[in-house]
Each structure stands twice: as C-alpha cells, then as structure tokens.
Coordinates of C-alpha atoms and ligand atoms in Angstrom, one line a residue:
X3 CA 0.0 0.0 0.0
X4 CA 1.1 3.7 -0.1
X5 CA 3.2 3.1 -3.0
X6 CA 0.8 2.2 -5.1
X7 CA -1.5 5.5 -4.9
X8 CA 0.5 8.6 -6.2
X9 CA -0.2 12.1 -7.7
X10 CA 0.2 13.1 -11.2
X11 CA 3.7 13.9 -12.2
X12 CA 5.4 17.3 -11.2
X13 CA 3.0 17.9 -7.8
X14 CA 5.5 16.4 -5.4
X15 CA 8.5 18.0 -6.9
X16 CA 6.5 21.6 -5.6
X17 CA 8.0 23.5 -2.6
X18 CA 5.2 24.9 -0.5
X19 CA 4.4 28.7 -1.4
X20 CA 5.3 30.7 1.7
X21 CA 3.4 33.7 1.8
X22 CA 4.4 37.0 4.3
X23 CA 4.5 36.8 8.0
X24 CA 1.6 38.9 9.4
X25 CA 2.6 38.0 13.0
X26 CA 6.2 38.9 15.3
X27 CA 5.7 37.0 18.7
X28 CA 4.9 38.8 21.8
X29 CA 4.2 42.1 19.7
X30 CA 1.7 44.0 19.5
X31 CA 1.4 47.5 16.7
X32 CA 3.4 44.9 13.7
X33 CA 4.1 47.0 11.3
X34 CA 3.1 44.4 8.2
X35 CA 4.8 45.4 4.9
X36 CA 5.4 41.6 3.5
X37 CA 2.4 40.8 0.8
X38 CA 2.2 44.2 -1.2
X39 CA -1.4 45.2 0.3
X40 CA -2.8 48.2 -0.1
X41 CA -2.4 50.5 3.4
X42 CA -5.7 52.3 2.5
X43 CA -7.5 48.8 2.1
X44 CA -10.9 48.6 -0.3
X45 CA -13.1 51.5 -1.3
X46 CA -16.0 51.9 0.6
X47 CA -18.2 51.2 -2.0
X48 CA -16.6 47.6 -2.3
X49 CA -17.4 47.2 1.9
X50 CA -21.1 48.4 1.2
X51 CA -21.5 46.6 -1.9
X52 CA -20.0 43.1 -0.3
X53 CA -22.4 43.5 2.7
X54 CA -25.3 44.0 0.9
X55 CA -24.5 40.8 -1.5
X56 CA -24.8 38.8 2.0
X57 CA -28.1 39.2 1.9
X58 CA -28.6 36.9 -0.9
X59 CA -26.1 34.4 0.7
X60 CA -28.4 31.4 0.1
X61 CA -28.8 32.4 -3.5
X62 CA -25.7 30.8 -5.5
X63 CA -23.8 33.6 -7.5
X64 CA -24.1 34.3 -11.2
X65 CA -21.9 31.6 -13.4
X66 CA -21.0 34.1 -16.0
X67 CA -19.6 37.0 -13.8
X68 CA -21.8 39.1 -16.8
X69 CA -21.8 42.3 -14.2
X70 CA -18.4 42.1 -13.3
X71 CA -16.9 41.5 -16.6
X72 CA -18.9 44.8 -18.0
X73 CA -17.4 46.8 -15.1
X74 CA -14.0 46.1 -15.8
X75 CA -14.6 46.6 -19.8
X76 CA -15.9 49.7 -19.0
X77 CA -13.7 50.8 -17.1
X78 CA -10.6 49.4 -18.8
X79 CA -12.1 49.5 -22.0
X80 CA -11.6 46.0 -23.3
X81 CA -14.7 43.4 -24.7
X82 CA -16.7 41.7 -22.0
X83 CA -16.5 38.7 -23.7
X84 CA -12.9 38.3 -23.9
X85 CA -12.8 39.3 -19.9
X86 CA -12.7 35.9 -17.4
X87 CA -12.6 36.0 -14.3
X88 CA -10.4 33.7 -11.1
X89 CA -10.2 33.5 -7.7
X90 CA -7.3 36.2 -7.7
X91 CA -5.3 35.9 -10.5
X92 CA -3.5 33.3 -9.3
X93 CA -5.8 30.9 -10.3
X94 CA -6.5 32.5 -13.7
X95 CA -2.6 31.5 -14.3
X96 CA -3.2 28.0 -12.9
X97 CA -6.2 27.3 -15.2
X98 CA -3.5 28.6 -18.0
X99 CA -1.1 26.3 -17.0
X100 CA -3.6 23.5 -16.6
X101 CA -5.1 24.4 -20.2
X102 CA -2.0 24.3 -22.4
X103 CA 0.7 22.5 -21.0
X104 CA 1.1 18.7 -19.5
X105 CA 4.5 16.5 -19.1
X106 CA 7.0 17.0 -21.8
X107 CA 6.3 20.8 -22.3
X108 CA 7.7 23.7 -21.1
X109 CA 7.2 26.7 -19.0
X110 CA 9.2 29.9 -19.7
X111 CA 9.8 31.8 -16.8
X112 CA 13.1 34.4 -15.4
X113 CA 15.4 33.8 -12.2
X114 CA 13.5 36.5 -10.0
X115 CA 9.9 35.9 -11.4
X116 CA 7.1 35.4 -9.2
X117 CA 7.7 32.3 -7.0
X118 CA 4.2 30.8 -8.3
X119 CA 5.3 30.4 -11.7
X120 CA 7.1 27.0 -10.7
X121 CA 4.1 25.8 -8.8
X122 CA 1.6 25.8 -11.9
X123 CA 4.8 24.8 -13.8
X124 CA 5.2 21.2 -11.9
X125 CA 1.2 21.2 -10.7
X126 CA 0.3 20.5 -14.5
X127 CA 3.4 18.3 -14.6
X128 CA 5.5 20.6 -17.1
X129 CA 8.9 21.5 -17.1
X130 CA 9.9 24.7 -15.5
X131 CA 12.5 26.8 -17.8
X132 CA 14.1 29.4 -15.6
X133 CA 15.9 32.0 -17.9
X134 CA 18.5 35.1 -16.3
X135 CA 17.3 38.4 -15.9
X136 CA 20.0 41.2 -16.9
X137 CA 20.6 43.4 -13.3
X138 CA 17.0 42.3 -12.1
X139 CA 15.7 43.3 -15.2
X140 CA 13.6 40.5 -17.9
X141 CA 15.7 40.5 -20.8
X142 CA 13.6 39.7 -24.2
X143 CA 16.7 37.9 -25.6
X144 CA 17.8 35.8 -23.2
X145 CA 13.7 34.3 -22.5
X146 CA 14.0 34.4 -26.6
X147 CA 16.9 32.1 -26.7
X148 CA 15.5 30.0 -24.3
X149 CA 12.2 28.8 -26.0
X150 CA 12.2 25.7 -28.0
X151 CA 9.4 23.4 -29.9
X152 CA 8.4 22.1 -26.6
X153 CA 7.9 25.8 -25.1
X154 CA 4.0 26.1 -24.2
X155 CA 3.6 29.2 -21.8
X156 CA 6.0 32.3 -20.9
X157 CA 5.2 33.9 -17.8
X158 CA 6.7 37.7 -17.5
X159 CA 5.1 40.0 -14.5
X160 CA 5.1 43.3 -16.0
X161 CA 6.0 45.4 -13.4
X162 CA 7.8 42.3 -12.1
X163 CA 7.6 41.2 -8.6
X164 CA 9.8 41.2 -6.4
X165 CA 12.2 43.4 -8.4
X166 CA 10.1 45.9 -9.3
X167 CA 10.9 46.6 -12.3
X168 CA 9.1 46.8 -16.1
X169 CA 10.1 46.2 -19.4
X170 CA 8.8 48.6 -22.2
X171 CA 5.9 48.3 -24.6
X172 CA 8.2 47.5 -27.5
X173 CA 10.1 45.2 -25.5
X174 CA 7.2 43.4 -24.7
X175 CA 6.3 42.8 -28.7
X176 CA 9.3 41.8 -29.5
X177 CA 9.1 39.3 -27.1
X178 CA 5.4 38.4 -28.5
X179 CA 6.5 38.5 -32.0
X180 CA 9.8 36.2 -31.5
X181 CA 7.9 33.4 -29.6
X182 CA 7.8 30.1 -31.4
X183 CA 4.1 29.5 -32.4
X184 CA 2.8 27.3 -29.9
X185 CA 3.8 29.2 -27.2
X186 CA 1.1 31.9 -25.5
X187 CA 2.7 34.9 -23.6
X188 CA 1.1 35.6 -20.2
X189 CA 1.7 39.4 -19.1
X190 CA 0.8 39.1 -15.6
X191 CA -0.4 42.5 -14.1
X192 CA -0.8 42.4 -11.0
X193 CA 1.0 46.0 -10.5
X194 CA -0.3 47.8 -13.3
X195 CA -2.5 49.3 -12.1
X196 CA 0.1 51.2 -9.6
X197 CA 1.5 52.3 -13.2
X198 CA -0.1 55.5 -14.4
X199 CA -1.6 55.0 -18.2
X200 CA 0.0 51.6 -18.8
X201 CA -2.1 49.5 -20.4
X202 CA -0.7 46.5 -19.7
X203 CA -0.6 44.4 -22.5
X204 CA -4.4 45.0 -23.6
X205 CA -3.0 46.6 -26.9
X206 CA -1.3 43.4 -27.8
X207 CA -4.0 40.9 -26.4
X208 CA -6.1 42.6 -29.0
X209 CA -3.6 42.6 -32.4
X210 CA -2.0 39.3 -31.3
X211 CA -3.1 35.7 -30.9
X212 CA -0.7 34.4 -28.4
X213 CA -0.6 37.4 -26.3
X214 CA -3.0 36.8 -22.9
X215 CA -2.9 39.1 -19.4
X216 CA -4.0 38.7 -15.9
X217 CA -4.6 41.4 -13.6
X218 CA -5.7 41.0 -9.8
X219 CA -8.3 42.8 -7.5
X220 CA -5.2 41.7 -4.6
X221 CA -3.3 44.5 -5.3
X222 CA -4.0 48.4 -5.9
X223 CA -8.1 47.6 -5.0
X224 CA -7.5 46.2 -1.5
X225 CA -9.1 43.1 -1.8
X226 CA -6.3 40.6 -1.4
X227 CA -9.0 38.9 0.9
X228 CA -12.0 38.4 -1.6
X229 CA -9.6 36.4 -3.9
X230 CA -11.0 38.1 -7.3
X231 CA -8.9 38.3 -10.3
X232 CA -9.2 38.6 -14.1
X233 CA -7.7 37.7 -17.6
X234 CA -7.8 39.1 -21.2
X235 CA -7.3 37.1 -23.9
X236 CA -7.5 36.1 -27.4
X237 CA -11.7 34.5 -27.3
X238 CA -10.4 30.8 -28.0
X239 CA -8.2 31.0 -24.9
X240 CA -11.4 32.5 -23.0
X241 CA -13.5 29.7 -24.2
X242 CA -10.7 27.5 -23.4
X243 CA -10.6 28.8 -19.6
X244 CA -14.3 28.6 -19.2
X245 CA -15.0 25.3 -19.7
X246 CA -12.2 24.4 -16.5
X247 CA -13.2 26.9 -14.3
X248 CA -15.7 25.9 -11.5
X249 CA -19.0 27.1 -12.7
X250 CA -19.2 29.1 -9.5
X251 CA -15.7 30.0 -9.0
X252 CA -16.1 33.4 -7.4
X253 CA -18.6 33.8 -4.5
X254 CA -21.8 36.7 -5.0
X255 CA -19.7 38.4 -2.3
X256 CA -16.6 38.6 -3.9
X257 CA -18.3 39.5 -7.3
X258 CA -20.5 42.5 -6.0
X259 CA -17.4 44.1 -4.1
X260 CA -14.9 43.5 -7.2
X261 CA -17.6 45.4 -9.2
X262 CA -18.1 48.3 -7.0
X263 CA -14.1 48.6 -6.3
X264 CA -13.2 48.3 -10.5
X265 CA -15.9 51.6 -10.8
X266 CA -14.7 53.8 -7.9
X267 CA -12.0 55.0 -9.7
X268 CA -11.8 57.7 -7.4
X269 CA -10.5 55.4 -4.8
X270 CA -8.3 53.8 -7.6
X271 CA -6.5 57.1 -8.5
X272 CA -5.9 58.1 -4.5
X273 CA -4.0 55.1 -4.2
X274 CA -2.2 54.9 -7.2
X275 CA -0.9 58.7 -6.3
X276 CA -0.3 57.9 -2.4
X277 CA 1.6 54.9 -3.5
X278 CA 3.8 56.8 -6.5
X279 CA 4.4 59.1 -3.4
X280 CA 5.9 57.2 -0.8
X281 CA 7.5 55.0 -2.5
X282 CA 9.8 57.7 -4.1
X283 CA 10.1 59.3 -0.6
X284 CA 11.2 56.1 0.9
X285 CA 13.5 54.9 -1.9
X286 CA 15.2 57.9 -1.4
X287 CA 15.2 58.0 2.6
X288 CA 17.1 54.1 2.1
X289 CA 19.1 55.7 -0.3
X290 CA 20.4 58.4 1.3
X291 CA 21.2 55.8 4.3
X292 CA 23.0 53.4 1.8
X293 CA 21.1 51.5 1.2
X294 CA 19.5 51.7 -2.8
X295 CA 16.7 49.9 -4.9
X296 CA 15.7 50.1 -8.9
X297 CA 13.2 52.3 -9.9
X298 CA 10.1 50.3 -8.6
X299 CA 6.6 50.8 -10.5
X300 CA 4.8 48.8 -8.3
X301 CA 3.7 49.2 -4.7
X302 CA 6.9 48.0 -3.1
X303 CA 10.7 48.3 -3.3
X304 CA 13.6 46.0 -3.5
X305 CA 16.4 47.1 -1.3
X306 CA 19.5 46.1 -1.8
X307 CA 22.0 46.0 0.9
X308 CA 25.8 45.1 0.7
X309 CA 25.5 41.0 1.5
X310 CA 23.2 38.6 2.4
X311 CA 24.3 38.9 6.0
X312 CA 23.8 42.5 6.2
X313 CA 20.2 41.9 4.8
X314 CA 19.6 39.3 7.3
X315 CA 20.9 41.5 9.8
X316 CA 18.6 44.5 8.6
X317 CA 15.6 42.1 8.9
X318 CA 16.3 41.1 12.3
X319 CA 16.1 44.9 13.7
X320 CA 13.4 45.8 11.3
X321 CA 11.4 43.3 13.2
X322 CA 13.1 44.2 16.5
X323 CA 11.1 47.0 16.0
X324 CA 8.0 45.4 15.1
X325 CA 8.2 45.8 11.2
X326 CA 8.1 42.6 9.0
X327 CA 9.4 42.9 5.2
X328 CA 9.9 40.3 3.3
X329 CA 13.5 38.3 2.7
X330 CA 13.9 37.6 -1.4
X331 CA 16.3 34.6 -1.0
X332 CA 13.9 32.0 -2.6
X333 CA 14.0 34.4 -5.6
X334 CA 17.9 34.4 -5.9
X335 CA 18.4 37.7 -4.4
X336 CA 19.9 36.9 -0.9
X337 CA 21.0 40.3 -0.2
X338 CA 17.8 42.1 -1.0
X339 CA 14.4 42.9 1.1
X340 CA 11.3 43.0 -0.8
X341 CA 9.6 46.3 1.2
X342 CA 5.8 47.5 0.7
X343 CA 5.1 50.8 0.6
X344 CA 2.7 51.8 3.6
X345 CA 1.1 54.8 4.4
X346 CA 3.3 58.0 5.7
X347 CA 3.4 56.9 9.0
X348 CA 4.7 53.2 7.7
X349 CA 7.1 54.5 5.3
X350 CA 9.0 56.9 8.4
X351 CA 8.5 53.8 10.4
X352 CA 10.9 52.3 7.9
X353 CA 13.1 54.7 7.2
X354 CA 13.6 55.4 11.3
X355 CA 14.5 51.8 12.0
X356 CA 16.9 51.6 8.8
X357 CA 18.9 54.9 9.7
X358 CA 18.9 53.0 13.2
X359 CA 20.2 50.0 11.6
X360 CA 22.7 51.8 9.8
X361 CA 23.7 53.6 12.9
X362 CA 22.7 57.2 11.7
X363 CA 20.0 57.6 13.9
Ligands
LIG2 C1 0.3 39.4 -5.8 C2 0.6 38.8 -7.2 C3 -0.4 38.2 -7.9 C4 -1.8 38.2 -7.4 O1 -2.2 37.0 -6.9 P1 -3.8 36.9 -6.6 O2 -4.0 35.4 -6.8 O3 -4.5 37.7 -7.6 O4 -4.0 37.4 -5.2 C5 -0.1 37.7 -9.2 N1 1.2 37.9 -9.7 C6 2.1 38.5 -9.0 C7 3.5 38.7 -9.6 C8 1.9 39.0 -7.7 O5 2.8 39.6 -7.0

C-alpha cells in the first residue's frame, strides 16, 4: 500500500508557497509590509457593496460574472467577452497552465519571477524553464533564446515582482513576436495598475493571438482577501478557460465588491498617487542611508544592501522594531528585502528603524 496511490507527475517536486509573516511573537502594533497590500485597504463602495450581497447568501452567484466582466470593460475598455474572471489571479494562471501545458512541455519563466510560476509549472506536470534576468531586469533575448518546440507558456510579470521593475511596450512585442508558435505569452499584471496609463498588454492581447494578461483585484483595489482576479485574452483561450473553471468559481460576495471597487475610480487614482508618493520618498530616505533599490513601479521596493548577511541583519532589527518585510532569498536575491510601501506613518517607520540600523540615527 502507499506506494501504489500517487499524484500526477510534477505535484511532489513543488515546494510549499510561503506567503508573508503577518505576526512577530509577543508584539503588539506589527508593522506588516510583506504581501504588497494596499495600506488604504478597499473602497467603501466595495465594503457596502460586499455587505449588501450577504443578503442573498443562500442564492448561488451568477456563473458568467456578466456584471463584473462589463465593469472592468468599461472601465478598462476592453470586450466583455474576452474578460474571465479567477479567484485572484493566481488561479486565472493556474487554469492557463492546466489548459496548455502537460508532461513534456515547457514553461518559460526568469530567475526572480514570481515564486508561483514554478508551482503551476510542476502542478500541470511541465517542465519549469528558468531563464536570467539582466541586473533584475527581464531581458527579451535571453527568454527568446530559451524557447524551444516544446515551449507552451512564458510567464513575465510586468512590473515584475519582487524586483520591481518593467520592461517597455516594445520590448514586450518583440518578445510576443519572436515566440515560437505554440507558445502563448502571459503578461501578468498584478502591479499595473500602480502604473499611471499603462495599459498592460491590452494593446497586444487585441492585435495578437498568443498574447494573454492577468490582472488581480489583490493588489492596488484592496481586496487581497476576496480572492477576485481577471484575464484578457485572445476569445479561443477564454472559451478554453471557461469550460475548467468551477462554474461558481467566485462567490456573490466577492463578485459585488470587485464590481463596486473596479468603478470607484476615485478610490483607484488616490491610491495609485499615495503609492507613487511614498515609494519615491522612501527609496530615497534608504538611499540616502545606503542602502539603494531600482526604480520600482509597483507598490513596493527592493532594497539592496551590501550582503546577504547585512540583509539578514537588517531584517532582524526591522522586526526588533516590530516591522516585517519580506526576505527575497527563494527568488535568488539573498542580499535584498522585498519592502511595501505603507502609508506615511509606515514609510518613516521604515526609514527610522533603517537609519537606526545603519547607525545614523
Ligand atoms: C500578488 C501577485 C499576484 C496576485 O495574486 P492573486 O492570486 O490575484 O492574489 C499575481 N502575480 C504576482 C506577480 C503577484 O505579485
């Protein structure tokens, strides 16, 4: 026995995601900058629209997400019926994986990409491809040189996470134009929203054929905790998705407060402004103390100190003083903390306990 009943290929080979701490032992007033949430949290409208769906609770939800979908092509101006929608985007990517590659193909995907990218990689039994970046940056080449008859998917977070950094629009069409023809390129956006007047792909998704993007509710709209998120693609690809998807994949909650968040674009703009704020302020505050990051255009930075230790060493006062960030190692930057930008009071939090790391303070 035991022996004889075993998963499908791939699924054991996968090394438990490991999300950010939330908690420090025995302190209270934790400072929590390790998952890239929003500091001002959901728009009202999304709070009043979610407790008003609870109402309904015994009802089961729509199938076809028809008034979500129509919100975010309104407001993002792409077709409806090329919109479909995941719990978060993370499983949009999954279902992608699932979809169009099995044993024997591979998955395209650089040395500081998102840490799920391996998981859907070996969950669907494929074989991960893990290309370099050039100074924490995708490089189009290098992911170009890499493909191969067997290449399926080519996963590129654009801005990137946890570098924070983007590639340009040409960039990303080159890389879409050189791709062997049965590979699909995924543009996940899951910070593009923190980007002012990027489109994130959507230009491409709608010239191309093997050009699809994902795009999360987790991130700028607050609502890492409702699990929403949403793809564009090419309508065979769409078609493809919804006949895996679980016909009731995203809860009447989570539907009404995804719709209401997408239209407050009121809420949207604060956020993306407050964010483009502090993180400047504080990139320069860790600068000016040594301590210097890329040009981030998400809602987070990647600080780079001297060594691993002195990164390790940097996280242990940070949380000393209640604050948890997020250590990078697992993405092959050892020497590097992954930092979200907070509100004011968060960001001079940070800033304070670095200058007293550094011993300027
Ligand atoms: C946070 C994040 C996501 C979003 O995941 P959800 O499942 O939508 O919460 C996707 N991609 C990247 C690169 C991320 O950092």
């Amino acid at each position: 026995m035991g022996k004889a009943i075993q998963p499908q290929p791939g699924i054991l080979d996968i090394a438990l995601y490991q999300g950010g701490a939330s908690h420090l032992d025995g302190m209270s007033n934790v400072l929590k900058l390790s998952s890239n949430e929003n500091p001002l949290g959901p728009s009202d409208a999304a709070k009043e629209a979610m407790i008003r769906a609870s109402h309904d609770l015994h009802r089961y939800p729509p199938t076809d997400h028809g008034a979500l979908r129509q919100a975010i092509a309104d407001v993002w101006d792409v077709d409806a019926g090329r919109v479909f929608c995941g719990v978060g985007s993370g499983d949009v990517l999954k279902l992608l994986a699932e979809a169009y590659a099995g044993p024997g193909d591979e998955v395209v995907f650089t040395e500081h990409g998102f840490s799920m990218y391996p998981i859907y990689a070996h969950a669907c039994g494929a074989t991960p491809v893990v290309v370099a970046e050039n100074e924490r940056v995708v490089d189009v080449d290098t992911i170009l040189k890499a493909c191969s008859p067997k290449t399926r998917l080519v996963f590129i977070a654009n801005p990137a996470n946890p570098t924070g950094t983007m590639i340009g629009s040409a960039e990303v069409t080159r890389l879409a134009e050189g791709l062997p023809p049965q590979a699909l390129l995924v543009l996940d956006g899951a910070y593009a929203e923190f980007v002012d007047g990027f489109d994130a792909g959507k230009a491409l998704v709608e010239a191309r054929e093997n050009v699809f993007m994902s795009r999360t509710f987790s991130k700028i709209y607050g609502l890492g905790g409702m699990r929403v998120g949403w793809g564009y693609g090419p309508q065979a690809i769409i078609d493809v998705l919804n006949r895996i998807r679980g016909p009731f994949n995203l809860s009447a909650p989570a539907l009404a407060a995804a719709e209401a968040a997408v239209r407050d674009t009121e809420h949207t703009e604060k956020c993306r402004a407050e964010n483009a704020k502090w993180r400047d302020w504080l990139a320069n505050a860790l600068a000016e103390l040594g301590v210097p990051s890329d040009t981030s255009t998400a809602n987070f930075i990647l600080a780079r100190f001297a060594d691993e230790t002195e990164a390790n060493a940097c996280d242990d006062h940070l949380r000393s003083a209640g604050i948890i960030v997020r250590k990078v190692a697992g993405y092959g930057l050892p020497h590097c903390l992954r930092i979200t930008v907070g509100d004011e009071s968060a960001c001079r939090r940070v800033a304070h306990a670095v200058a007293q790391f550094k011993g300027t303070d």
